[in-house]
Amino acid sequence: MIKVTNIGYDLTEFNYTSDIHLDSIENSLDNMGEVINSLTSNVQKTDTLIIMGDFANNNEYTERFLEEIHKYFKLVIITDGNHDSYFGKQSGKLEDRINRLKKAIEPIENIIFLEPETGILEFNNGIRLAGCNLWYDLDNPNALWDFNNIQDKKYIDYGYIIEKSKEHKDFYNKVINDVDIFVSHVPVVNQHFDTFGDGCFYRRVGIYSHKIYLFGHMHEGYCEHLKAMNSYLLTKPIGYNMSNNDKLGYFDMEEFIKNKGENNR
């Protein structure tokens, strides 16, 4: 049985971003207010912010950021990225960074961490949302080759990814037919905006009609509407060394909700 939590307002628009990599921004820890002001200035702000992982290599940055950014929104929805596990559950020597992060933000009532245990969030207008990291599949030779040639191998335990990868794919398959929005860190398409090949930079899980997919990881931003499917692919990564031009994304769900209603007739 998948847990369903009611969110007491309509979801008709939202802001979104990913891959902020706060520890790559000069003096960000001491100037977090300035970082947030830069991200949110001259942006059409909504009640809801969705962040698709890769906050920092160090929880101190992530916690400081979330302690401030949540004040700007009614609800902040987050998932973790691969960098949010760096130096964490590594050969069992250190406490899992994700568990420490969840414990740190637990007192902040308007932040929700997406993972399989979170289940589905249901808004008053019937929009349903779920998500998780959607870790890449290291049983796949292409993904394993990527893993062996990027920093993840150095900083994240192989067994941890194997365990989470299966859990997250199973969760996706269980909920995708019952949600309108799926949020992940690892994309459901590759950098070339197709589903050919696979590796550590996208997860082959299948794209469904009448969905909004939000993801990060690839450091290339776009908003793509698959009109024949009434599905949207959204990513707004900041990347390393944030500039003044890097802002939160904004998405208006009016057309999606209209087409969803027509499809349900």
PDB file of C-alpha atoms in Angstrom:
ATOM      1  CA  MET A   1       0.000   0.000   0.000  1.00  0.00           C
ATOM      2  CA  ILE A   2       1.468   3.334  -1.112  1.00  0.00           C
ATOM      3  CA  LYS A   3       1.128   6.127   1.451  1.00  0.00           C
ATOM      4  CA  VAL A   4      -0.871   9.174   0.263  1.00  0.00           C
ATOM      5  CA  THR A   5      -0.515  12.554   2.010  1.00  0.00           C
ATOM      6  CA  ASN A   6      -2.961  15.389   1.348  1.00  0.00           C
ATOM      7  CA  ILE A   7      -1.483  18.811   0.677  1.00  0.00           C
ATOM      8  CA  GLY A   8      -4.053  21.440   1.570  1.00  0.00           C
ATOM      9  CA  TYR A   9      -3.999  23.660  -1.493  1.00  0.00           C
ATOM     10  CA  ASP A  10      -4.299  23.470  -5.299  1.00  0.00           C
ATOM     11  CA  LEU A  11      -1.138  22.935  -7.342  1.00  0.00           C
ATOM     12  CA  THR A  12      -1.490  24.957 -10.548  1.00  0.00           C
ATOM     13  CA  GLU A  13       2.057  26.303 -10.953  1.00  0.00           C
ATOM     14  CA  PHE A  14       5.459  25.815  -9.361  1.00  0.00           C
ATOM     15  CA  ASN A  15       9.105  26.908  -9.313  1.00  0.00           C
ATOM     16  CA  TYR A  16      11.882  24.390  -9.792  1.00  0.00           C
ATOM     17  CA  THR A  17      15.667  23.970  -9.958  1.00  0.00           C
ATOM     18  CA  SER A  18      18.443  21.430  -9.415  1.00  0.00           C
ATOM     19  CA  ASP A  19      22.203  20.936  -9.196  1.00  0.00           C
ATOM     20  CA  ILE A  20      22.916  24.120  -7.267  1.00  0.00           C
ATOM     21  CA  HIS A  21      26.264  22.743  -5.983  1.00  0.00           C
ATOM     22  CA  LEU A  22      26.366  25.312  -3.206  1.00  0.00           C
ATOM     23  CA  ASP A  23      29.923  24.473  -2.181  1.00  0.00           C
ATOM     24  CA  SER A  24      31.149  25.557  -5.629  1.00  0.00           C
ATOM     25  CA  ILE A  25      29.796  29.091  -5.075  1.00  0.00           C
ATOM     26  CA  GLU A  26      32.367  31.377  -3.493  1.00  0.00           C
ATOM     27  CA  ASN A  27      31.555  32.284   0.134  1.00  0.00           C
ATOM     28  CA  SER A  28      28.064  30.800  -0.164  1.00  0.00           C
ATOM     29  CA  LEU A  29      28.037  29.445   3.380  1.00  0.00           C
ATOM     30  CA  ASP A  30      28.494  32.939   4.816  1.00  0.00           C
ATOM     31  CA  ASN A  31      26.297  34.639   2.215  1.00  0.00           C
ATOM     32  CA  MET A  32      23.396  32.212   1.779  1.00  0.00           C
ATOM     33  CA  GLY A  33      20.878  35.039   1.795  1.00  0.00           C
ATOM     34  CA  GLU A  34      22.587  36.574  -1.223  1.00  0.00           C
ATOM     35  CA  VAL A  35      22.573  33.213  -3.038  1.00  0.00           C
ATOM     36  CA  ILE A  36      18.833  32.843  -2.442  1.00  0.00           C
ATOM     37  CA  ASN A  37      18.098  36.439  -3.419  1.00  0.00           C
ATOM     38  CA  SER A  38      19.987  35.897  -6.661  1.00  0.00           C
ATOM     39  CA  LEU A  39      18.002  32.736  -7.434  1.00  0.00           C
ATOM     40  CA  THR A  40      14.606  34.244  -6.637  1.00  0.00           C
ATOM     41  CA  SER A  41      14.924  37.829  -7.888  1.00  0.00           C
ATOM     42  CA  ASN A  42      13.037  38.733 -11.079  1.00  0.00           C
ATOM     43  CA  VAL A  43      11.319  35.331 -11.006  1.00  0.00           C
ATOM     44  CA  GLN A  44       7.573  34.677 -11.049  1.00  0.00           C
ATOM     45  CA  LYS A  45       7.289  33.087  -7.612  1.00  0.00           C
ATOM     46  CA  THR A  46       4.677  30.515  -6.628  1.00  0.00           C
ATOM     47  CA  ASP A  47       3.647  28.694  -3.454  1.00  0.00           C
ATOM     48  CA  THR A  48       5.709  25.627  -4.369  1.00  0.00           C
ATOM     49  CA  LEU A  49       9.410  25.048  -4.996  1.00  0.00           C
ATOM     50  CA  ILE A  50      10.691  21.694  -6.282  1.00  0.00           C
ATOM     51  CA  ILE A  51      14.436  20.960  -6.089  1.00  0.00           C
ATOM     52  CA  MET A  52      15.753  17.892  -7.895  1.00  0.00           C
ATOM     53  CA  GLY A  53      18.911  17.178  -5.893  1.00  0.00           C
ATOM     54  CA  ASP A  54      22.655  17.902  -5.881  1.00  0.00           C
ATOM     55  CA  PHE A  55      22.659  20.617  -3.253  1.00  0.00           C
ATOM     56  CA  ALA A  56      26.295  20.186  -2.167  1.00  0.00           C
ATOM     57  CA  ASN A  57      29.039  17.750  -1.212  1.00  0.00           C
ATOM     58  CA  ASN A  58      28.600  18.834   2.410  1.00  0.00           C
ATOM     59  CA  ASN A  59      25.373  18.861   4.438  1.00  0.00           C
ATOM     60  CA  GLU A  60      26.288  22.120   6.178  1.00  0.00           C
ATOM     61  CA  TYR A  61      25.643  23.998   2.921  1.00  0.00           C
ATOM     62  CA  THR A  62      22.429  22.106   2.221  1.00  0.00           C
ATOM     63  CA  GLU A  63      21.007  22.648   5.682  1.00  0.00           C
ATOM     64  CA  ARG A  64      21.847  26.362   5.694  1.00  0.00           C
ATOM     65  CA  PHE A  65      20.228  26.775   2.273  1.00  0.00           C
ATOM     66  CA  LEU A  66      17.032  24.919   3.202  1.00  0.00           C
ATOM     67  CA  GLU A  67      16.752  26.776   6.510  1.00  0.00           C
ATOM     68  CA  GLU A  68      16.458  29.979   4.479  1.00  0.00           C
ATOM     69  CA  ILE A  69      14.756  29.067   1.187  1.00  0.00           C
ATOM     70  CA  HIS A  70      11.718  27.475   2.866  1.00  0.00           C
ATOM     71  CA  LYS A  71      10.712  30.925   4.196  1.00  0.00           C
ATOM     72  CA  TYR A  72       9.971  32.056   0.620  1.00  0.00           C
ATOM     73  CA  PHE A  73       7.434  29.305  -0.166  1.00  0.00           C
ATOM     74  CA  LYS A  74       4.389  27.576   1.231  1.00  0.00           C
ATOM     75  CA  LEU A  75       5.968  24.211   0.411  1.00  0.00           C
ATOM     76  CA  VAL A  76       9.465  23.069  -0.633  1.00  0.00           C
ATOM     77  CA  ILE A  77       9.703  19.582  -2.163  1.00  0.00           C
ATOM     78  CA  ILE A  78      13.165  18.051  -2.541  1.00  0.00           C
ATOM     79  CA  THR A  79      14.923  14.897  -3.550  1.00  0.00           C
ATOM     80  CA  ASP A  80      18.585  14.021  -3.215  1.00  0.00           C
ATOM     81  CA  GLY A  81      21.221  13.803  -5.939  1.00  0.00           C
ATOM     82  CA  ASN A  82      24.380  11.754  -6.191  1.00  0.00           C
ATOM     83  CA  HIS A  83      26.529  14.572  -4.730  1.00  0.00           C
ATOM     84  CA  ASP A  84      24.280  14.631  -1.668  1.00  0.00           C
ATOM     85  CA  SER A  85      25.650  11.175  -0.802  1.00  0.00           C
ATOM     86  CA  TYR A  86      29.344  12.010  -1.293  1.00  0.00           C
ATOM     87  CA  PHE A  87      31.499  11.129   1.727  1.00  0.00           C
ATOM     88  CA  GLY A  88      28.444   9.584   3.342  1.00  0.00           C
ATOM     89  CA  LYS A  89      27.713   5.872   3.372  1.00  0.00           C
ATOM     90  CA  GLN A  90      31.180   4.910   2.208  1.00  0.00           C
ATOM     91  CA  SER A  91      32.212   1.388   3.196  1.00  0.00           C
ATOM     92  CA  GLY A  92      30.145   1.786   6.357  1.00  0.00           C
ATOM     93  CA  LYS A  93      32.709   4.153   7.854  1.00  0.00           C
ATOM     94  CA  LEU A  94      30.526   7.249   8.036  1.00  0.00           C
ATOM     95  CA  GLU A  95      26.921   7.855   8.939  1.00  0.00           C
ATOM     96  CA  ASP A  96      24.625   8.083   5.929  1.00  0.00           C
ATOM     97  CA  ARG A  97      24.485  11.742   4.874  1.00  0.00           C
ATOM     98  CA  ILE A  98      20.908  11.442   3.635  1.00  0.00           C
ATOM     99  CA  ASN A  99      19.655  10.262   7.023  1.00  0.00           C
ATOM    100  CA  ARG A 100      21.466  13.155   8.703  1.00  0.00           C
ATOM    101  CA  LEU A 101      19.925  15.622   6.265  1.00  0.00           C
ATOM    102  CA  LYS A 102      16.410  14.265   6.804  1.00  0.00           C
ATOM    103  CA  LYS A 103      16.884  14.495  10.562  1.00  0.00           C
ATOM    104  CA  ALA A 104      18.135  18.094  10.286  1.00  0.00           C
ATOM    105  CA  ILE A 105      15.159  19.317   8.225  1.00  0.00           C
ATOM    106  CA  GLU A 106      12.515  17.310  10.099  1.00  0.00           C
ATOM    107  CA  PRO A 107      11.527  20.284  12.325  1.00  0.00           C
ATOM    108  CA  ILE A 108      10.854  22.424   9.213  1.00  0.00           C
ATOM    109  CA  GLU A 109       7.219  21.598   8.520  1.00  0.00           C
ATOM    110  CA  ASN A 110       7.026  22.922   4.961  1.00  0.00           C
ATOM    111  CA  ILE A 111       9.892  20.848   3.525  1.00  0.00           C
ATOM    112  CA  ILE A 112       9.107  17.379   2.154  1.00  0.00           C
ATOM    113  CA  PHE A 113      11.885  14.962   1.217  1.00  0.00           C
ATOM    114  CA  LEU A 114      10.837  12.666  -1.621  1.00  0.00           C
ATOM    115  CA  GLU A 115      11.726   8.982  -1.416  1.00  0.00           C
ATOM    116  CA  PRO A 116       9.722   5.751  -1.655  1.00  0.00           C
ATOM    117  CA  GLU A 117       8.720   6.012   2.024  1.00  0.00           C
ATOM    118  CA  THR A 118       7.155   9.423   1.336  1.00  0.00           C
ATOM    119  CA  GLY A 119       4.677   7.874  -1.072  1.00  0.00           C
ATOM    120  CA  ILE A 120       2.353  10.201  -3.020  1.00  0.00           C
ATOM    121  CA  LEU A 121       1.500  13.840  -2.317  1.00  0.00           C
ATOM    122  CA  GLU A 122      -2.072  14.708  -3.351  1.00  0.00           C
ATOM    123  CA  PHE A 123      -3.068  18.354  -3.760  1.00  0.00           C
ATOM    124  CA  ASN A 124      -6.603  19.667  -3.327  1.00  0.00           C
ATOM    125  CA  ASN A 125      -7.205  19.899  -7.087  1.00  0.00           C
ATOM    126  CA  GLY A 126      -6.357  16.214  -7.527  1.00  0.00           C
ATOM    127  CA  ILE A 127      -2.785  16.667  -8.809  1.00  0.00           C
ATOM    128  CA  ARG A 128      -0.602  13.870  -7.488  1.00  0.00           C
ATOM    129  CA  LEU A 129       3.179  13.954  -7.147  1.00  0.00           C
ATOM    130  CA  ALA A 130       5.842  11.446  -6.139  1.00  0.00           C
ATOM    131  CA  GLY A 131       9.584  11.124  -6.542  1.00  0.00           C
ATOM    132  CA  CYS A 132      12.977   9.774  -5.536  1.00  0.00           C
ATOM    133  CA  ASN A 133      16.602  10.003  -6.671  1.00  0.00           C
ATOM    134  CA  LEU A 134      16.017   7.232  -9.290  1.00  0.00           C
ATOM    135  CA  TRP A 135      19.595   6.031  -8.996  1.00  0.00           C
ATOM    136  CA  TYR A 136      21.238   4.633 -12.118  1.00  0.00           C
ATOM    137  CA  ASP A 137      21.479   0.882 -12.623  1.00  0.00           C
ATOM    138  CA  LEU A 138      25.012  -0.429 -11.981  1.00  0.00           C
ATOM    139  CA  ASP A 139      23.968  -3.881 -13.190  1.00  0.00           C
ATOM    140  CA  ASN A 140      23.959  -2.252 -16.622  1.00  0.00           C
ATOM    141  CA  PRO A 141      27.442  -2.377 -18.251  1.00  0.00           C
ATOM    142  CA  ASN A 142      27.129   1.151 -19.659  1.00  0.00           C
ATOM    143  CA  ALA A 143      26.239   2.594 -16.268  1.00  0.00           C
ATOM    144  CA  LEU A 144      29.021   0.627 -14.587  1.00  0.00           C
ATOM    145  CA  TRP A 145      31.549   1.959 -17.112  1.00  0.00           C
ATOM    146  CA  ASP A 146      30.383   5.520 -16.397  1.00  0.00           C
ATOM    147  CA  PHE A 147      30.522   4.907 -12.649  1.00  0.00           C
ATOM    148  CA  ASN A 148      34.111   3.691 -12.888  1.00  0.00           C
ATOM    149  CA  ASN A 149      35.110   6.859 -14.734  1.00  0.00           C
ATOM    150  CA  ILE A 150      33.435   9.572 -12.652  1.00  0.00           C
ATOM    151  CA  GLN A 151      33.892  10.767  -9.069  1.00  0.00           C
ATOM    152  CA  ASP A 152      30.949   8.748  -7.738  1.00  0.00           C
ATOM    153  CA  LYS A 153      33.128   5.632  -7.552  1.00  0.00           C
ATOM    154  CA  LYS A 154      35.504   7.469  -5.234  1.00  0.00           C
ATOM    155  CA  TYR A 155      32.908   8.877  -2.869  1.00  0.00           C
ATOM    156  CA  ILE A 156      29.791   6.660  -2.878  1.00  0.00           C
ATOM    157  CA  ASP A 157      29.583   3.027  -1.842  1.00  0.00           C
ATOM    158  CA  TYR A 158      28.827   0.712  -4.795  1.00  0.00           C
ATOM    159  CA  GLY A 159      26.516  -1.471  -2.707  1.00  0.00           C
ATOM    160  CA  TYR A 160      24.506   1.546  -1.587  1.00  0.00           C
ATOM    161  CA  ILE A 161      23.740   2.500  -5.196  1.00  0.00           C
ATOM    162  CA  ILE A 162      22.814  -1.084  -6.123  1.00  0.00           C
ATOM    163  CA  GLU A 163      20.369  -1.238  -3.206  1.00  0.00           C
ATOM    164  CA  LYS A 164      18.789   2.156  -3.876  1.00  0.00           C
ATOM    165  CA  SER A 165      18.651   1.637  -7.642  1.00  0.00           C
ATOM    166  CA  LYS A 166      16.391  -1.400  -7.370  1.00  0.00           C
ATOM    167  CA  GLU A 167      14.250   0.184  -4.661  1.00  0.00           C
ATOM    168  CA  HIS A 168      13.738   3.372  -6.676  1.00  0.00           C
ATOM    169  CA  LYS A 169      12.924   1.647  -9.968  1.00  0.00           C
ATOM    170  CA  ASP A 170      10.389  -0.570  -8.194  1.00  0.00           C
ATOM    171  CA  PHE A 171       8.824   2.526  -6.640  1.00  0.00           C
ATOM    172  CA  TYR A 172       8.631   4.297  -9.993  1.00  0.00           C
ATOM    173  CA  ASN A 173       6.868   1.333 -11.568  1.00  0.00           C
ATOM    174  CA  LYS A 174       4.392   1.146  -8.689  1.00  0.00           C
ATOM    175  CA  VAL A 175       3.356   4.803  -8.672  1.00  0.00           C
ATOM    176  CA  ILE A 176       3.786   6.175 -12.184  1.00  0.00           C
ATOM    177  CA  ASN A 177       0.256   5.291 -13.308  1.00  0.00           C
ATOM    178  CA  ASP A 178      -1.189   6.993 -10.212  1.00  0.00           C
ATOM    179  CA  VAL A 179       0.662  10.334 -10.335  1.00  0.00           C
ATOM    180  CA  ASP A 180       0.742  13.390 -12.568  1.00  0.00           C
ATOM    181  CA  ILE A 181       4.232  14.567 -11.612  1.00  0.00           C
ATOM    182  CA  PHE A 182       7.342  12.494 -11.013  1.00  0.00           C
ATOM    183  CA  VAL A 183      10.413  14.172  -9.541  1.00  0.00           C
ATOM    184  CA  SER A 184      13.865  12.591  -9.720  1.00  0.00           C
ATOM    185  CA  HIS A 185      17.509  13.558  -9.824  1.00  0.00           C
ATOM    186  CA  VAL A 186      18.598  11.127 -12.527  1.00  0.00           C
ATOM    187  CA  PRO A 187      16.797  11.974 -15.807  1.00  0.00           C
ATOM    188  CA  VAL A 188      14.368   9.742 -17.678  1.00  0.00           C
ATOM    189  CA  VAL A 189      16.005  10.823 -20.979  1.00  0.00           C
ATOM    190  CA  ASN A 190      19.644  11.349 -21.951  1.00  0.00           C
ATOM    191  CA  GLN A 191      21.501  14.551 -22.897  1.00  0.00           C
ATOM    192  CA  HIS A 192      20.426  14.169 -26.528  1.00  0.00           C
ATOM    193  CA  PHE A 193      16.774  14.159 -25.512  1.00  0.00           C
ATOM    194  CA  ASP A 194      16.076  10.591 -26.500  1.00  0.00           C
ATOM    195  CA  THR A 195      15.998   7.195 -24.793  1.00  0.00           C
ATOM    196  CA  PHE A 196      18.801   5.488 -26.697  1.00  0.00           C
ATOM    197  CA  GLY A 197      21.707   4.079 -24.752  1.00  0.00           C
ATOM    198  CA  ASP A 198      21.954   4.406 -21.007  1.00  0.00           C
ATOM    199  CA  GLY A 199      24.498   4.891 -18.258  1.00  0.00           C
ATOM    200  CA  CYS A 200      24.958   7.029 -15.168  1.00  0.00           C
ATOM    201  CA  PHE A 201      23.357  10.064 -16.781  1.00  0.00           C
ATOM    202  CA  TYR A 202      19.856   8.776 -17.316  1.00  0.00           C
ATOM    203  CA  ARG A 203      17.636   5.928 -16.147  1.00  0.00           C
ATOM    204  CA  ARG A 204      15.724   3.857 -18.665  1.00  0.00           C
ATOM    205  CA  VAL A 205      12.298   3.500 -17.049  1.00  0.00           C
ATOM    206  CA  GLY A 206       9.899   4.521 -19.803  1.00  0.00           C
ATOM    207  CA  ILE A 207       8.069   7.807 -20.358  1.00  0.00           C
ATOM    208  CA  TYR A 208       4.310   7.812 -19.887  1.00  0.00           C
ATOM    209  CA  SER A 209       1.549  10.022 -21.298  1.00  0.00           C
ATOM    210  CA  HIS A 210      -0.042  12.870 -19.329  1.00  0.00           C
ATOM    211  CA  LYS A 211       2.910  13.316 -16.952  1.00  0.00           C
ATOM    212  CA  ILE A 212       5.258  16.066 -15.856  1.00  0.00           C
ATOM    213  CA  TYR A 213       8.801  14.806 -15.298  1.00  0.00           C
ATOM    214  CA  LEU A 214      11.253  16.972 -13.348  1.00  0.00           C
ATOM    215  CA  PHE A 215      14.910  15.969 -13.080  1.00  0.00           C
ATOM    216  CA  GLY A 216      18.487  17.261 -12.830  1.00  0.00           C
ATOM    217  CA  HIS A 217      21.951  15.670 -13.021  1.00  0.00           C
ATOM    218  CA  MET A 218      22.822  16.461 -16.649  1.00  0.00           C
ATOM    219  CA  HIS A 219      23.535  20.207 -16.190  1.00  0.00           C
ATOM    220  CA  GLU A 220      21.645  21.040 -19.369  1.00  0.00           C
ATOM    221  CA  GLY A 221      18.343  22.854 -18.961  1.00  0.00           C
ATOM    222  CA  TYR A 222      15.225  22.741 -21.074  1.00  0.00           C
ATOM    223  CA  CYS A 223      11.457  22.564 -20.987  1.00  0.00           C
ATOM    224  CA  GLU A 224      10.161  20.123 -23.582  1.00  0.00           C
ATOM    225  CA  HIS A 225       6.502  19.428 -24.320  1.00  0.00           C
ATOM    226  CA  LEU A 226       5.781  16.038 -25.867  1.00  0.00           C
ATOM    227  CA  LYS A 227       2.520  17.214 -27.394  1.00  0.00           C
ATOM    228  CA  ALA A 228       1.354  13.835 -28.642  1.00  0.00           C
ATOM    229  CA  MET A 229       1.646  12.514 -25.084  1.00  0.00           C
ATOM    230  CA  ASN A 230       0.721  15.692 -23.173  1.00  0.00           C
ATOM    231  CA  SER A 231       3.897  15.110 -21.164  1.00  0.00           C
ATOM    232  CA  TYR A 232       6.521  17.639 -20.125  1.00  0.00           C
ATOM    233  CA  LEU A 233      10.217  17.159 -19.406  1.00  0.00           C
ATOM    234  CA  LEU A 234      11.538  19.908 -17.130  1.00  0.00           C
ATOM    235  CA  THR A 235      15.029  20.571 -15.846  1.00  0.00           C
ATOM    236  CA  LYS A 236      16.632  23.810 -14.626  1.00  0.00           C
ATOM    237  CA  PRO A 237      20.123  22.990 -13.335  1.00  0.00           C
ATOM    238  CA  ILE A 238      22.289  25.746 -11.927  1.00  0.00           C
ATOM    239  CA  GLY A 239      25.562  23.824 -12.382  1.00  0.00           C
ATOM    240  CA  TYR A 240      28.887  24.809 -10.917  1.00  0.00           C
ATOM    241  CA  ASN A 241      29.765  28.437 -10.146  1.00  0.00           C
ATOM    242  CA  MET A 242      26.316  30.013 -10.181  1.00  0.00           C
ATOM    243  CA  SER A 243      26.038  33.335 -12.022  1.00  0.00           C
ATOM    244  CA  ASN A 244      23.578  36.212 -11.590  1.00  0.00           C
ATOM    245  CA  ASN A 245      21.708  34.888 -14.628  1.00  0.00           C
ATOM    246  CA  ASP A 246      20.901  31.581 -12.934  1.00  0.00           C
ATOM    247  CA  LYS A 247      17.303  31.700 -11.696  1.00  0.00           C
ATOM    248  CA  LEU A 248      14.570  29.357 -10.522  1.00  0.00           C
ATOM    249  CA  GLY A 249      12.443  27.874 -13.273  1.00  0.00           C
ATOM    250  CA  TYR A 250       8.723  28.554 -13.466  1.00  0.00           C
ATOM    251  CA  PHE A 251       6.004  26.264 -14.840  1.00  0.00           C
ATOM    252  CA  ASP A 252       2.325  27.055 -15.333  1.00  0.00           C
ATOM    253  CA  MET A 253       0.223  23.873 -15.288  1.00  0.00           C
ATOM    254  CA  GLU A 254      -2.880  25.391 -16.931  1.00  0.00           C
ATOM    255  CA  GLU A 255      -2.469  23.660 -20.300  1.00  0.00           C
ATOM    256  CA  PHE A 256      -1.450  20.362 -18.698  1.00  0.00           C
ATOM    257  CA  ILE A 257      -4.483  20.370 -16.373  1.00  0.00           C
ATOM    258  CA  LYS A 258      -6.809  21.307 -19.234  1.00  0.00           C
ATOM    259  CA  ASN A 259      -5.524  18.477 -21.443  1.00  0.00           C
ATOM    260  CA  LYS A 260      -5.620  16.055 -18.543  1.00  0.00           C
ATOM    261  CA  GLY A 261      -9.298  16.893 -17.976  1.00  0.00           C
ATOM    262  CA  GLU A 262     -10.123  16.389 -21.645  1.00  0.00           C
ATOM    263  CA  ASN A 263      -8.346  13.039 -21.615  1.00  0.00           C
ATOM    264  CA  ASN A 264     -10.395  11.889 -18.615  1.00  0.00           C
ATOM    265  CA  ARG A 265     -13.738  12.634 -20.268  1.00  0.00           C
TER     266      ARG A 265
END
